[in-house]
Every structure is written in structure tokens, then in C-alpha cells.
PDB file of N, CA and C in Angstrom:
ATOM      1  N   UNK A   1       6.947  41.544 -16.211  1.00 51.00           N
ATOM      2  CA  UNK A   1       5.845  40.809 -15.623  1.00 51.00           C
ATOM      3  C   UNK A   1       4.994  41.817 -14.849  1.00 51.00           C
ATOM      4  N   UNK A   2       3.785  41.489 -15.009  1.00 49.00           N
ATOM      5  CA  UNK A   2       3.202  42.592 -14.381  1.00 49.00           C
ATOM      6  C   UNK A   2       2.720  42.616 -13.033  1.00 49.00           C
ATOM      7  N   UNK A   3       1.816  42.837 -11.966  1.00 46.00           N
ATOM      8  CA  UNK A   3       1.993  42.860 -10.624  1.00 46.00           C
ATOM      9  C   UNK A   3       1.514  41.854 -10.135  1.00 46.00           C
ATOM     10  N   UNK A   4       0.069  41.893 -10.736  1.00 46.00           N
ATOM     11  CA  UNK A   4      -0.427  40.193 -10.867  1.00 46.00           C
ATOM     12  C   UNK A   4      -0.439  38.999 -10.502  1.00 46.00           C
ATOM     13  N   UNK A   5       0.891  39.035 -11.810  1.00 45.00           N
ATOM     14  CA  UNK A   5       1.416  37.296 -12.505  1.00 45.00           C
ATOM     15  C   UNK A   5       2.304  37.370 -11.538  1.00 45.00           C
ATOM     16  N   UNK A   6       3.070  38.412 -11.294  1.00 42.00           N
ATOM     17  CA  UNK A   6       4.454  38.682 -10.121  1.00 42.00           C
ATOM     18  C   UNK A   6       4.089  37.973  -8.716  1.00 42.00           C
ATOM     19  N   UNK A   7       2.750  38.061  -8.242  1.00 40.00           N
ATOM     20  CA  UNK A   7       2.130  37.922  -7.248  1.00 40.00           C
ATOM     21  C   UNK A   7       1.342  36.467  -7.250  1.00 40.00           C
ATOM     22  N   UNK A   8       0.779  35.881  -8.176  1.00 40.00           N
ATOM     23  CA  UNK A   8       0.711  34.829  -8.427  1.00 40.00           C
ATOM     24  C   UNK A   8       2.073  33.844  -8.057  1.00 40.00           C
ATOM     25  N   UNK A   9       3.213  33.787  -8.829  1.00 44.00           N
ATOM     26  CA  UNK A   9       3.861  32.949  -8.888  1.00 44.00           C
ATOM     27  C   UNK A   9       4.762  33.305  -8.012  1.00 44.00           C
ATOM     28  N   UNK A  10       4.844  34.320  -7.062  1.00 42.00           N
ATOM     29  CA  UNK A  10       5.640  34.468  -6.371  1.00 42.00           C
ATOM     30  C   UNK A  10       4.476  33.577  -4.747  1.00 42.00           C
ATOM     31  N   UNK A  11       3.162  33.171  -4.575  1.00 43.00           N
ATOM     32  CA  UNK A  11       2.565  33.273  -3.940  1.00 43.00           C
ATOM     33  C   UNK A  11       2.394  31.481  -3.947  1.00 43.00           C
ATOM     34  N   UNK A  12       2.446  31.061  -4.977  1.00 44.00           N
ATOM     35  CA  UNK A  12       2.794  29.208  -5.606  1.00 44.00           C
ATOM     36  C   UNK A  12       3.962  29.097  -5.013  1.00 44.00           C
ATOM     37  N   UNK A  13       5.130  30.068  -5.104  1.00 44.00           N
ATOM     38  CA  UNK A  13       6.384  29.193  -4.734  1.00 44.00           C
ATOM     39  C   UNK A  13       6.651  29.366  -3.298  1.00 44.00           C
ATOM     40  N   UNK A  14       5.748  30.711  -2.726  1.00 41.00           N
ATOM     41  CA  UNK A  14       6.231  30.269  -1.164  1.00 41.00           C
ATOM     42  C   UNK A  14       4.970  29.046  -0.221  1.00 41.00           C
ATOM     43  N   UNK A  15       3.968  28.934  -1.270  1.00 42.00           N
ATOM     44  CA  UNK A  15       3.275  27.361  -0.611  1.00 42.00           C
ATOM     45  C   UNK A  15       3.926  26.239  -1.005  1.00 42.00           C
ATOM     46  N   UNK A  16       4.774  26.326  -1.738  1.00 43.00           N
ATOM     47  CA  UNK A  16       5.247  25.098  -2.072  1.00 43.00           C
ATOM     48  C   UNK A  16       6.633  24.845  -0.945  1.00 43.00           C
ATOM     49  N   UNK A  17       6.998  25.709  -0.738  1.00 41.00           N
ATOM     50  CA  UNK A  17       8.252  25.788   0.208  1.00 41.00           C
ATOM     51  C   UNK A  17       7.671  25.267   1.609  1.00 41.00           C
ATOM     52  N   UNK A  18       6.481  26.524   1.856  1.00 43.00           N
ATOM     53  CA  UNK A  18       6.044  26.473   2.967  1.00 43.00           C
ATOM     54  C   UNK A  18       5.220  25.015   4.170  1.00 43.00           C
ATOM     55  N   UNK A  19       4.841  24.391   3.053  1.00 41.00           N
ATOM     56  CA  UNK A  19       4.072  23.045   3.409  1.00 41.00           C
ATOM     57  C   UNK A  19       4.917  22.042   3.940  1.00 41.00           C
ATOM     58  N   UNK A  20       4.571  21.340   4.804  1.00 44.00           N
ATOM     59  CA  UNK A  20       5.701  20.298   4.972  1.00 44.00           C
ATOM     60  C   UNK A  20       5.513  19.007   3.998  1.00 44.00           C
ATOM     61  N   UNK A  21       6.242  18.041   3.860  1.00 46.00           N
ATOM     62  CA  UNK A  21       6.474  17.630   2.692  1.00 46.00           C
ATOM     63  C   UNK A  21       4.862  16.224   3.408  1.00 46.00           C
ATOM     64  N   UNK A  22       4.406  15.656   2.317  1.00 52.00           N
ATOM     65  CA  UNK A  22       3.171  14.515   2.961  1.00 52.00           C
ATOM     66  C   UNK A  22       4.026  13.110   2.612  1.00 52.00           C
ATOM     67  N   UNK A  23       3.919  12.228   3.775  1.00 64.00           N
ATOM     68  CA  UNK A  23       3.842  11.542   3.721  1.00 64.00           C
ATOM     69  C   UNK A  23       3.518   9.841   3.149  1.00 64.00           C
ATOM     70  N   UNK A  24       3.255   9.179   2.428  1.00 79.00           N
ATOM     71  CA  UNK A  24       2.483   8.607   1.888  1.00 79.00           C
ATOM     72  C   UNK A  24       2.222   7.414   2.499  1.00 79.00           C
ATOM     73  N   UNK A  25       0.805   6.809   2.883  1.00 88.00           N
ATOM     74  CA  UNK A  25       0.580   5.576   3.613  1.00 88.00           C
ATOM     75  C   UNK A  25       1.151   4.409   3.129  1.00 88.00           C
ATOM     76  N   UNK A  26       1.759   3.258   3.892  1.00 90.00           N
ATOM     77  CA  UNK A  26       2.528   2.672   3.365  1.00 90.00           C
ATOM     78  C   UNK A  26       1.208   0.946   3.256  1.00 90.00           C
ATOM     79  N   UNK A  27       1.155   0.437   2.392  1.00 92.00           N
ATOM     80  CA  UNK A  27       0.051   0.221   2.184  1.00 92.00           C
ATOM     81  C   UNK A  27       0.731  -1.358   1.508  1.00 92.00           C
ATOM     82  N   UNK A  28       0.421  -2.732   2.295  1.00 94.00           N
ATOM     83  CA  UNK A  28       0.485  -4.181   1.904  1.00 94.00           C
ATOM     84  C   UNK A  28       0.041  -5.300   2.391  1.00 94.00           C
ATOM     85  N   UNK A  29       0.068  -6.734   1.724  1.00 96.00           N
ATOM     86  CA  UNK A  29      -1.233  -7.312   2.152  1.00 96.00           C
ATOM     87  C   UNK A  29      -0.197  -8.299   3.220  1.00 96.00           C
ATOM     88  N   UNK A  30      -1.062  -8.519   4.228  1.00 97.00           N
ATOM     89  CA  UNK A  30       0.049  -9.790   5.569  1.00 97.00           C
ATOM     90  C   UNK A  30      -0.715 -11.114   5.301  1.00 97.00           C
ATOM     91  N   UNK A  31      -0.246 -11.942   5.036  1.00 98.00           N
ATOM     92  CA  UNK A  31      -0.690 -13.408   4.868  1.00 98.00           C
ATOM     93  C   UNK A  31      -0.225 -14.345   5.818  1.00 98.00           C
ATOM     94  N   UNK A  32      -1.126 -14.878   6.470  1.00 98.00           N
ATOM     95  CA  UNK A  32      -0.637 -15.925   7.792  1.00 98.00           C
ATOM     96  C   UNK A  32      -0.341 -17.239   7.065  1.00 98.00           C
ATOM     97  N   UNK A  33       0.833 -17.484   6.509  1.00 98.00           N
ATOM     98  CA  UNK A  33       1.127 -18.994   5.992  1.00 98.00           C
ATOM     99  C   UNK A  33       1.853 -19.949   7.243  1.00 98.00           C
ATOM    100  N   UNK A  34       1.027 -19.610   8.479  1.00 97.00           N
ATOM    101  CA  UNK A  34       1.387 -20.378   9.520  1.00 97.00           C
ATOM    102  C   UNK A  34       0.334 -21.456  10.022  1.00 97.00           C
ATOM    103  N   UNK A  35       0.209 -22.402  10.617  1.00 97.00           N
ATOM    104  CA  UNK A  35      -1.151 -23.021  10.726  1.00 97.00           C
ATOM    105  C   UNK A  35      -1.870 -22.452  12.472  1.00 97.00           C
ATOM    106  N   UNK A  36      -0.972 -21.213  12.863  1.00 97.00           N
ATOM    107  CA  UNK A  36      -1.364 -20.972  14.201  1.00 97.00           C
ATOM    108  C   UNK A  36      -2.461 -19.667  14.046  1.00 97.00           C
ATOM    109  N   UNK A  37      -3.182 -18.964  15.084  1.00 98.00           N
ATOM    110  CA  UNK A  37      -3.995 -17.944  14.543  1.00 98.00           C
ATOM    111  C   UNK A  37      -2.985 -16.620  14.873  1.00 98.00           C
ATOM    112  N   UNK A  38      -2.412 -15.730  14.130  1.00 98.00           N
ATOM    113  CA  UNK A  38      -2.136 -14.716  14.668  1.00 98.00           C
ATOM    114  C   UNK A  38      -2.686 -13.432  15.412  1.00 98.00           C
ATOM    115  N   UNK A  39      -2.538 -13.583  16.798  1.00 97.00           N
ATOM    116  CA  UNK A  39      -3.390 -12.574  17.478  1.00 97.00           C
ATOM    117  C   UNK A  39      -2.991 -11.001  17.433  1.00 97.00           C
ATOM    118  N   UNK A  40      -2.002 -10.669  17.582  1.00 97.00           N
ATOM    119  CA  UNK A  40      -1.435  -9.324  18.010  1.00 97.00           C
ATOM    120  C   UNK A  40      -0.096  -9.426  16.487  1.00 97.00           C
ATOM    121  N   UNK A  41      -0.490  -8.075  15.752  1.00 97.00           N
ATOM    122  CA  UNK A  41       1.107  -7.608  14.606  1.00 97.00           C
ATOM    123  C   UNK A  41       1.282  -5.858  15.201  1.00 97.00           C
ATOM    124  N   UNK A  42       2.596  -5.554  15.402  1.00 97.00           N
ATOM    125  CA  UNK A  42       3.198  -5.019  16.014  1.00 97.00           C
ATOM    126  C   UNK A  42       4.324  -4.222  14.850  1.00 97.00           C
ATOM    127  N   UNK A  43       4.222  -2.727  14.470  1.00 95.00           N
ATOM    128  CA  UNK A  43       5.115  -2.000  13.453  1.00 95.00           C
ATOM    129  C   UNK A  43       5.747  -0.803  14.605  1.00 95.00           C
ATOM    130  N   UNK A  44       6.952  -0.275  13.819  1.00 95.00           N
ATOM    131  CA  UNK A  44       7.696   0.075  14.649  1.00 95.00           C
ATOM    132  C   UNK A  44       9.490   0.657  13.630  1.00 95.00           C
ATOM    133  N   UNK A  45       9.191   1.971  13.465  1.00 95.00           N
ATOM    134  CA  UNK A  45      10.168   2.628  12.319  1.00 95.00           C
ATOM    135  C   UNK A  45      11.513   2.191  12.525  1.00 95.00           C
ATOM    136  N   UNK A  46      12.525   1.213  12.008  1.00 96.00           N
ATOM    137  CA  UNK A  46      13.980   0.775  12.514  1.00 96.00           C
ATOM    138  C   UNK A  46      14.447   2.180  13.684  1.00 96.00           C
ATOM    139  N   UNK A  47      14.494   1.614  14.693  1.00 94.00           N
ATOM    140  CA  UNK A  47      15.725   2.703  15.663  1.00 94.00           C
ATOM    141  C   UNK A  47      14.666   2.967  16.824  1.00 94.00           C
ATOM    142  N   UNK A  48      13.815   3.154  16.316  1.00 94.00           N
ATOM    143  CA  UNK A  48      12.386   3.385  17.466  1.00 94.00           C
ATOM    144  C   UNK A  48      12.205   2.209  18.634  1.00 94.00           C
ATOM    145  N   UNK A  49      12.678   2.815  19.658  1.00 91.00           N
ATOM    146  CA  UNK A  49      12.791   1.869  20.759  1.00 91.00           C
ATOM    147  C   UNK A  49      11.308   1.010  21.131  1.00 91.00           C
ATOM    148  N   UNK A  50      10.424   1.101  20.856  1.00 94.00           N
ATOM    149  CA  UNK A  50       9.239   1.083  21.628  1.00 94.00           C
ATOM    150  C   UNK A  50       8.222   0.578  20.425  1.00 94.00           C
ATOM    151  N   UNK A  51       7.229  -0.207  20.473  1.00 94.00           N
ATOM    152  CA  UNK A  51       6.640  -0.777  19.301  1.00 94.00           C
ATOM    153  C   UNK A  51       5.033  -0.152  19.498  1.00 94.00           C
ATOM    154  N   UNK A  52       4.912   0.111  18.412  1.00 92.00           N
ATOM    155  CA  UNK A  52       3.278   1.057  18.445  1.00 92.00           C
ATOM    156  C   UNK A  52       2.352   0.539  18.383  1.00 92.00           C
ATOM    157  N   UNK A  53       1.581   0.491  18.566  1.00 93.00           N
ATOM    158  CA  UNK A  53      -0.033  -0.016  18.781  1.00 93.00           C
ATOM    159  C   UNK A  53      -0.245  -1.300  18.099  1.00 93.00           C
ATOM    160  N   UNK A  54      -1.008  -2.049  18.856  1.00 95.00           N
ATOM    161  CA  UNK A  54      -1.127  -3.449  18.042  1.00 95.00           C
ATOM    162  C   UNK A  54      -2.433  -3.182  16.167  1.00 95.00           C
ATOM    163  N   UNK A  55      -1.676  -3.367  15.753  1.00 94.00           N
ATOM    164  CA  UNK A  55      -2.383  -3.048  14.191  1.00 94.00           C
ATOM    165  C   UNK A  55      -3.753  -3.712  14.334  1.00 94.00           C
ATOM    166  N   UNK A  56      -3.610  -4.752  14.732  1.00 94.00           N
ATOM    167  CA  UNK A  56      -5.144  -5.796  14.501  1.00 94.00           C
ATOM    168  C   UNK A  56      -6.430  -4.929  15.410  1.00 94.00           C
ATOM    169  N   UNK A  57      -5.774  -4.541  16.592  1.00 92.00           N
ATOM    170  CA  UNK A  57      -6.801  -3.781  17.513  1.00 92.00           C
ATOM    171  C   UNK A  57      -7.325  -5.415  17.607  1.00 92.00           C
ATOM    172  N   UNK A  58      -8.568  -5.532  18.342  1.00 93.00           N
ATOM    173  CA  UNK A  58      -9.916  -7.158  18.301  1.00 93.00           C
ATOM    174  C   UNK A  58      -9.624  -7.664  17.173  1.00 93.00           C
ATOM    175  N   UNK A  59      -8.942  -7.549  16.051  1.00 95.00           N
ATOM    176  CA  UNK A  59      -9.310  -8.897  14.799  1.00 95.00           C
ATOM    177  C   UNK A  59      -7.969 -10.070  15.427  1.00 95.00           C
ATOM    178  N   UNK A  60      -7.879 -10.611  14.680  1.00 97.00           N
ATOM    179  CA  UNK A  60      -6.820 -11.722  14.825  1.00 97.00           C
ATOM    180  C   UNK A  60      -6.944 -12.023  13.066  1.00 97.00           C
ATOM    181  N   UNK A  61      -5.748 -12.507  12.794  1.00 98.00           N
ATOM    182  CA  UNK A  61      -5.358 -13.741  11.528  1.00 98.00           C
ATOM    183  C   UNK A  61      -5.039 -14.784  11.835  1.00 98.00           C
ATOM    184  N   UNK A  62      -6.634 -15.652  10.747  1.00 98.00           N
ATOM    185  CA  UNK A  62      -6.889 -17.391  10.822  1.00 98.00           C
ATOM    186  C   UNK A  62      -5.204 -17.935  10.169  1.00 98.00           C
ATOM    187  N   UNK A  63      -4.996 -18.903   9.995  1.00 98.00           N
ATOM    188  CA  UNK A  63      -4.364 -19.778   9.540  1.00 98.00           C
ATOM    189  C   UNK A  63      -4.488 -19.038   8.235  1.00 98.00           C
ATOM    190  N   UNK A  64      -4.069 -19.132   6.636  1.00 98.00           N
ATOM    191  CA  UNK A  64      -4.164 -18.983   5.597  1.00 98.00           C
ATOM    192  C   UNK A  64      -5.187 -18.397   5.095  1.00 98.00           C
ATOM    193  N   UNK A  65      -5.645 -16.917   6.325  1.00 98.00           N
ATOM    194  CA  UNK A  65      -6.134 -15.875   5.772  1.00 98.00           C
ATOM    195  C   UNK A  65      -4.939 -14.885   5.205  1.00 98.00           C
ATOM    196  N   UNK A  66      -5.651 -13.877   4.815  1.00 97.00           N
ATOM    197  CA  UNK A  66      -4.465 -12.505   4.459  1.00 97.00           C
ATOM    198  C   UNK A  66      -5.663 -11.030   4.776  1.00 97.00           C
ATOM    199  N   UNK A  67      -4.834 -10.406   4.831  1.00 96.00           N
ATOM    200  CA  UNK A  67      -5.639  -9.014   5.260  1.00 96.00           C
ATOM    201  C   UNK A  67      -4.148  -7.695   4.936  1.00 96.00           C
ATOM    202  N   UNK A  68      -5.213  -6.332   4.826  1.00 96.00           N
ATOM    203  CA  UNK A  68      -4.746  -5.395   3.909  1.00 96.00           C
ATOM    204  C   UNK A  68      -4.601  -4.381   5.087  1.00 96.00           C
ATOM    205  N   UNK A  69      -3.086  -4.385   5.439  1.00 94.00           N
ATOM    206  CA  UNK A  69      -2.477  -3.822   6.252  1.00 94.00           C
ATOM    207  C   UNK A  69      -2.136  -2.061   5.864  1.00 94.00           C
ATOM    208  N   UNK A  70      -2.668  -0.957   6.366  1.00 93.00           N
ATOM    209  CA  UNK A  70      -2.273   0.298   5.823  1.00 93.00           C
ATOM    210  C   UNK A  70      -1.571   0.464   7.716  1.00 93.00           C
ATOM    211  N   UNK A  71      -0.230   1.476   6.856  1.00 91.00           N
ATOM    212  CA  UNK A  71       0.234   1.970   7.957  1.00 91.00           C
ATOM    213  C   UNK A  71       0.076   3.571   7.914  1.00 91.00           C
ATOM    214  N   UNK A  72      -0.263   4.363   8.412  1.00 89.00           N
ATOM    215  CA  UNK A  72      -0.815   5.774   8.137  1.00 89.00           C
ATOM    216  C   UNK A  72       0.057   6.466   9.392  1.00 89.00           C
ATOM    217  N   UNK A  73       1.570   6.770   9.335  1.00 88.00           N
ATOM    218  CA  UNK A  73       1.600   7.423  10.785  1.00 88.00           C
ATOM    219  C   UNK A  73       2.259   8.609  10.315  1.00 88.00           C
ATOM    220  N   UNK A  74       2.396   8.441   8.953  1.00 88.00           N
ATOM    221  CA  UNK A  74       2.802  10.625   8.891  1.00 88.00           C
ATOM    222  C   UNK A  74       4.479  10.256   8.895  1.00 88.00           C
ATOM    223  N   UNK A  75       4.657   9.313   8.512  1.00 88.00           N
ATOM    224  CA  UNK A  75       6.549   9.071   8.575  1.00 88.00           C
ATOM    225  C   UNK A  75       6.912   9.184   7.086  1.00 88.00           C
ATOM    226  N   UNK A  76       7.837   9.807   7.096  1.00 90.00           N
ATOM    227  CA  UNK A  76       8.508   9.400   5.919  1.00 90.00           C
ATOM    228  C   UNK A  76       9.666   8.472   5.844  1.00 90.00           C
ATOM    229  N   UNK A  77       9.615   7.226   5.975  1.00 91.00           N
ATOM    230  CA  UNK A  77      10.557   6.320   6.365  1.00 91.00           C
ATOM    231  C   UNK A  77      10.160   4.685   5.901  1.00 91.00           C
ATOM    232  N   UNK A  78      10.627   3.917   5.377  1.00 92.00           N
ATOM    233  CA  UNK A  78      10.309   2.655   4.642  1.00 92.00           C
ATOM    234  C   UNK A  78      10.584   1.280   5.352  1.00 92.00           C
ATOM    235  N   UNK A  79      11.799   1.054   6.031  1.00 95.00           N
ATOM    236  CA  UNK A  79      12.489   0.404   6.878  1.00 95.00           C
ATOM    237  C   UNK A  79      11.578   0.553   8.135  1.00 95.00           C
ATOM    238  N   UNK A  80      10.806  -1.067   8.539  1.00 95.00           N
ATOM    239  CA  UNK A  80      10.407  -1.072  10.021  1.00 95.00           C
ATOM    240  C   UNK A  80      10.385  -2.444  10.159  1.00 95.00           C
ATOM    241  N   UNK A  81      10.602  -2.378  11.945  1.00 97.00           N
ATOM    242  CA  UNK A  81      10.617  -3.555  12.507  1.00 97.00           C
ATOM    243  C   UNK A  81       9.096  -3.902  12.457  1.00 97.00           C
ATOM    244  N   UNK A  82       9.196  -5.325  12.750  1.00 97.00           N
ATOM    245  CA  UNK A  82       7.328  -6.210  12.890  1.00 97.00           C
ATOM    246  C   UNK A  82       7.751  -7.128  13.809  1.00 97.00           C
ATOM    247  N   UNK A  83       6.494  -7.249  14.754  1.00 97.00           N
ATOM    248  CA  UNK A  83       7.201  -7.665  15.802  1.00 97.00           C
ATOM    249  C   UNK A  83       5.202  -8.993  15.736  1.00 97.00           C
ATOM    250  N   UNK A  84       5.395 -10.374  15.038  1.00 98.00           N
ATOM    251  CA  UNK A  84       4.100 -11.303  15.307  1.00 98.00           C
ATOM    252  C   UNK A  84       4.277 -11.953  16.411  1.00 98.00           C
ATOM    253  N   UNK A  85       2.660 -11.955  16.960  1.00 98.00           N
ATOM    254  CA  UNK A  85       2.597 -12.799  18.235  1.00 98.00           C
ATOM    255  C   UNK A  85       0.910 -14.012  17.690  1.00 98.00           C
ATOM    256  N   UNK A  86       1.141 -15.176  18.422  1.00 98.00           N
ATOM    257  CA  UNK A  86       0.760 -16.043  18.008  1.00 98.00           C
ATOM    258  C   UNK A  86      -0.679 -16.508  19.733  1.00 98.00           C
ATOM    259  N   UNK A  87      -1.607 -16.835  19.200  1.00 96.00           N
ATOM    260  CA  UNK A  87      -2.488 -17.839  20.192  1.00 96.00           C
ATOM    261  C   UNK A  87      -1.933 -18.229  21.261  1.00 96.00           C
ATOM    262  N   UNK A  88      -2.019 -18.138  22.727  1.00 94.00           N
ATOM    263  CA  UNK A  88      -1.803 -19.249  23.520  1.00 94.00           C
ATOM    264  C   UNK A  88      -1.595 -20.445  22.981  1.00 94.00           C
ATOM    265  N   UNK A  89      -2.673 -21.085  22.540  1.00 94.00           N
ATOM    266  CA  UNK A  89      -2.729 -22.140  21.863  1.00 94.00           C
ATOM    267  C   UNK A  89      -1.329 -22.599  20.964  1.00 94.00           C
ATOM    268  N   UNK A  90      -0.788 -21.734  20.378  1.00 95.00           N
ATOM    269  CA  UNK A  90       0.000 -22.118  19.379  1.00 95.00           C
ATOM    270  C   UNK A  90       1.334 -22.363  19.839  1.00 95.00           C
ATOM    271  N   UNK A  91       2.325 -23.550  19.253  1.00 94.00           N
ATOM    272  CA  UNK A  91       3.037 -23.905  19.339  1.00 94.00           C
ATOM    273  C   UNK A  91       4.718 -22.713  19.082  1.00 94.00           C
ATOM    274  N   UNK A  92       4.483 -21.815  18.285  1.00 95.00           N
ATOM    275  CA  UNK A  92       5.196 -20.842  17.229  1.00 95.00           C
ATOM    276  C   UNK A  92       5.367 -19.543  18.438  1.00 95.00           C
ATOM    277  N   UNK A  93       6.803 -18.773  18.776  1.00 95.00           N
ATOM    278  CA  UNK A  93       7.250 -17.918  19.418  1.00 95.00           C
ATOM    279  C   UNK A  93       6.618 -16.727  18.919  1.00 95.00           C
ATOM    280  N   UNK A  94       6.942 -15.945  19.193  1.00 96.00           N
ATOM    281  CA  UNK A  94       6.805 -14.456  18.886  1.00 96.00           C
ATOM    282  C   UNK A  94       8.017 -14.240  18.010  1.00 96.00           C
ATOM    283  N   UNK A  95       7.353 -13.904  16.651  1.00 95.00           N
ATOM    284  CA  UNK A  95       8.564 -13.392  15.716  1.00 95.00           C
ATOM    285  C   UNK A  95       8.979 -12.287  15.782  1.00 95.00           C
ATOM    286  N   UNK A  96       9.765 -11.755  15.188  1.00 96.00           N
ATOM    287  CA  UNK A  96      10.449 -10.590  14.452  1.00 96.00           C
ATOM    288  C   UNK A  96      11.036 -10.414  12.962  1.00 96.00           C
ATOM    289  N   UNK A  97      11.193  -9.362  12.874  1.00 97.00           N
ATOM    290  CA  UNK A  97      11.285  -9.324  11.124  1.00 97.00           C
ATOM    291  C   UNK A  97      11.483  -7.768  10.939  1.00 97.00           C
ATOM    292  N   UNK A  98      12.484  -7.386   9.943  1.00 97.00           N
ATOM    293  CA  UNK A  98      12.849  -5.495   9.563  1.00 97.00           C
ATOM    294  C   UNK A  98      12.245  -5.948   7.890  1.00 97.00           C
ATOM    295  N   UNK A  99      11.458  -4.882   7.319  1.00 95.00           N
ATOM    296  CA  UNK A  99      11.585  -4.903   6.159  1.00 95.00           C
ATOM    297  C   UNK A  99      11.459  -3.340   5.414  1.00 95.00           C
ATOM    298  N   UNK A 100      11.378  -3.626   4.069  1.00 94.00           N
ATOM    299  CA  UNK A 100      11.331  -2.182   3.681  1.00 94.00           C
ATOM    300  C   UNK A 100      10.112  -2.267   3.213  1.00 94.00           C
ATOM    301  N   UNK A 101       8.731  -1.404   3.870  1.00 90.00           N
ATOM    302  CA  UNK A 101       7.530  -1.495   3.294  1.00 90.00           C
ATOM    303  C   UNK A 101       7.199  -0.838   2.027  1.00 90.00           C
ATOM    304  N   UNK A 102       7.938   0.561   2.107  1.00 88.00           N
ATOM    305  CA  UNK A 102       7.820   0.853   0.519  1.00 88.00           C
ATOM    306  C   UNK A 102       7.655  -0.260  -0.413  1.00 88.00           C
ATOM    307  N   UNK A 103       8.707  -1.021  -0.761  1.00 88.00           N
ATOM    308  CA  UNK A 103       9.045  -1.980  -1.461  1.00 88.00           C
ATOM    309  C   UNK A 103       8.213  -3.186  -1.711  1.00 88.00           C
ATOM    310  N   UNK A 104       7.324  -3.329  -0.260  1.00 85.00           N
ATOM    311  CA  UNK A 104       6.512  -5.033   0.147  1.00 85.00           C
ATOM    312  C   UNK A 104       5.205  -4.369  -0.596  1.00 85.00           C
ATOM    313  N   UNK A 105       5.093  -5.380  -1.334  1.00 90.00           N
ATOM    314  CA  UNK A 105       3.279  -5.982  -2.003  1.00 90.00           C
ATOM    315  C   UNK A 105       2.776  -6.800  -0.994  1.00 90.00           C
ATOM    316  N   UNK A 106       3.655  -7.924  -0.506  1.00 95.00           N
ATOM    317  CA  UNK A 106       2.896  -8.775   0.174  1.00 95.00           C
ATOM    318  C   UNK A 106       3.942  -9.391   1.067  1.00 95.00           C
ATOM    319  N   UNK A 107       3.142  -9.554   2.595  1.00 95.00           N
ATOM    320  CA  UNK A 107       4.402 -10.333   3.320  1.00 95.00           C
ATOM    321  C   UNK A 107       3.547 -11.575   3.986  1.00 95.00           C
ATOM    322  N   UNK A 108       4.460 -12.564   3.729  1.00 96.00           N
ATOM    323  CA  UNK A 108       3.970 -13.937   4.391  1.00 96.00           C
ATOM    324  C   UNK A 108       4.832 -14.147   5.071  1.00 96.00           C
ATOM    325  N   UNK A 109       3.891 -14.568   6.625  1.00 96.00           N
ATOM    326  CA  UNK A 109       4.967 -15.112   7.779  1.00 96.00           C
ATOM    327  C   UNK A 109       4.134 -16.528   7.741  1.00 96.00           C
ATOM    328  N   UNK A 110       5.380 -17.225   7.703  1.00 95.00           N
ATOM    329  CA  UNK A 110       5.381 -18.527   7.385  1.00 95.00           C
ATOM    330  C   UNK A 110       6.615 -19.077   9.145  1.00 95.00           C
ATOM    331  N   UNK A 111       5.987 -21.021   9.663  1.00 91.00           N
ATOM    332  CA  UNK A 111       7.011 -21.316  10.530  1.00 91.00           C
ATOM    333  C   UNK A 111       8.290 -21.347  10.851  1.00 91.00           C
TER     334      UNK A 111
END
């Protein structure tokens, strides 16, 4: 091999080593099949003491809307807690729920 090609592929395999591995956004749709408005959804990697930022930020979910939830935090990890909170108004507690988002197309929280 000549000095080159030597230098080429010797120069591919230490970026490939070298990079840390990416992540991929974990990406599904939340459907409120509740008749209350959901104000505040709440994600949070299984084991992680502490629950991260409210996802909605100002929106809320109507009754038997749905909306397209991306989670973007640089984890490589599938398994997370969800932690829904509901209107004053509404009759319905504050849920909880672990799922594996890799896996979820679509999650409906239902009463």
C-alpha cells in the first residue's frame, strides 16, 4: 500500500473511533384520550432522580388533540419515566407511566 492510501485509511479509522457515538432523537406522537386539558408532560431517563423540563413549555393538550413529541437530549437510552399533569379544572391526578420510546409510535393517555 502506498503512503497515501496508508494515510487515508489509517486517518477514516481513527475518526471513526475518535467521535463519540450520536445519539438519535427519540421522536412520537402523545394523544390526550382524556376529556381533561393536559397542561404540563414531564420526561425523565428511568433512574434519573429529577424530571426535566416541562416538554409543552406555554402549549397545553385539548381533550382529543395529539401533538408530535421529539425528545432531543443527546441520550442514548430508550426507557423513560412521563410524569402528566392535568388543569386545575380537571377532575384526573397527575399520572405516571415508564415506557420504551424507541419502540412508541404513539402514546395515548387515556382516564
Amino acid at each position: 500500500m502506498n503512503k497515501s492510501a496508508y494515510f487515508v485509511a489509517s486517518a477514516a479509522a481513527f475518526a471513526m473511533l475518535a467521535g463519540p457515538a450520536a445519539a438519535e432523537d427519540l421522536v412520537f406522537n402523545l394523544k390526550n384520550g382524556t376529556g381533561s386539558v393536559l397542561t404540563r408532560f414531564y420526561t425523565s431517563p428511568v433512574g434519573v432522580e429529577k424530571w426535566e423540563e416541562d416538554v409543552f413549555g406555554n402549549q397545553v393538550l385539548e381533550p382529543g388533540e395529539a401533538i408530535e413529541i421529539t425528545i432531543a437530549d443527546g441520550r442514548s437510552v430508550c426507557e423513560y419515566d412521563m410524569r402528566f399533569e392535568f388543569s386545575e379544572e380537571s377532575d384526573l391526578d397527575t399520572t405516571t407511566d415508564t415506557q420504551n420510546l424507541c419502540e412508541l409510535g404513539t402514546y395515548t393517555i387515556h382516564e
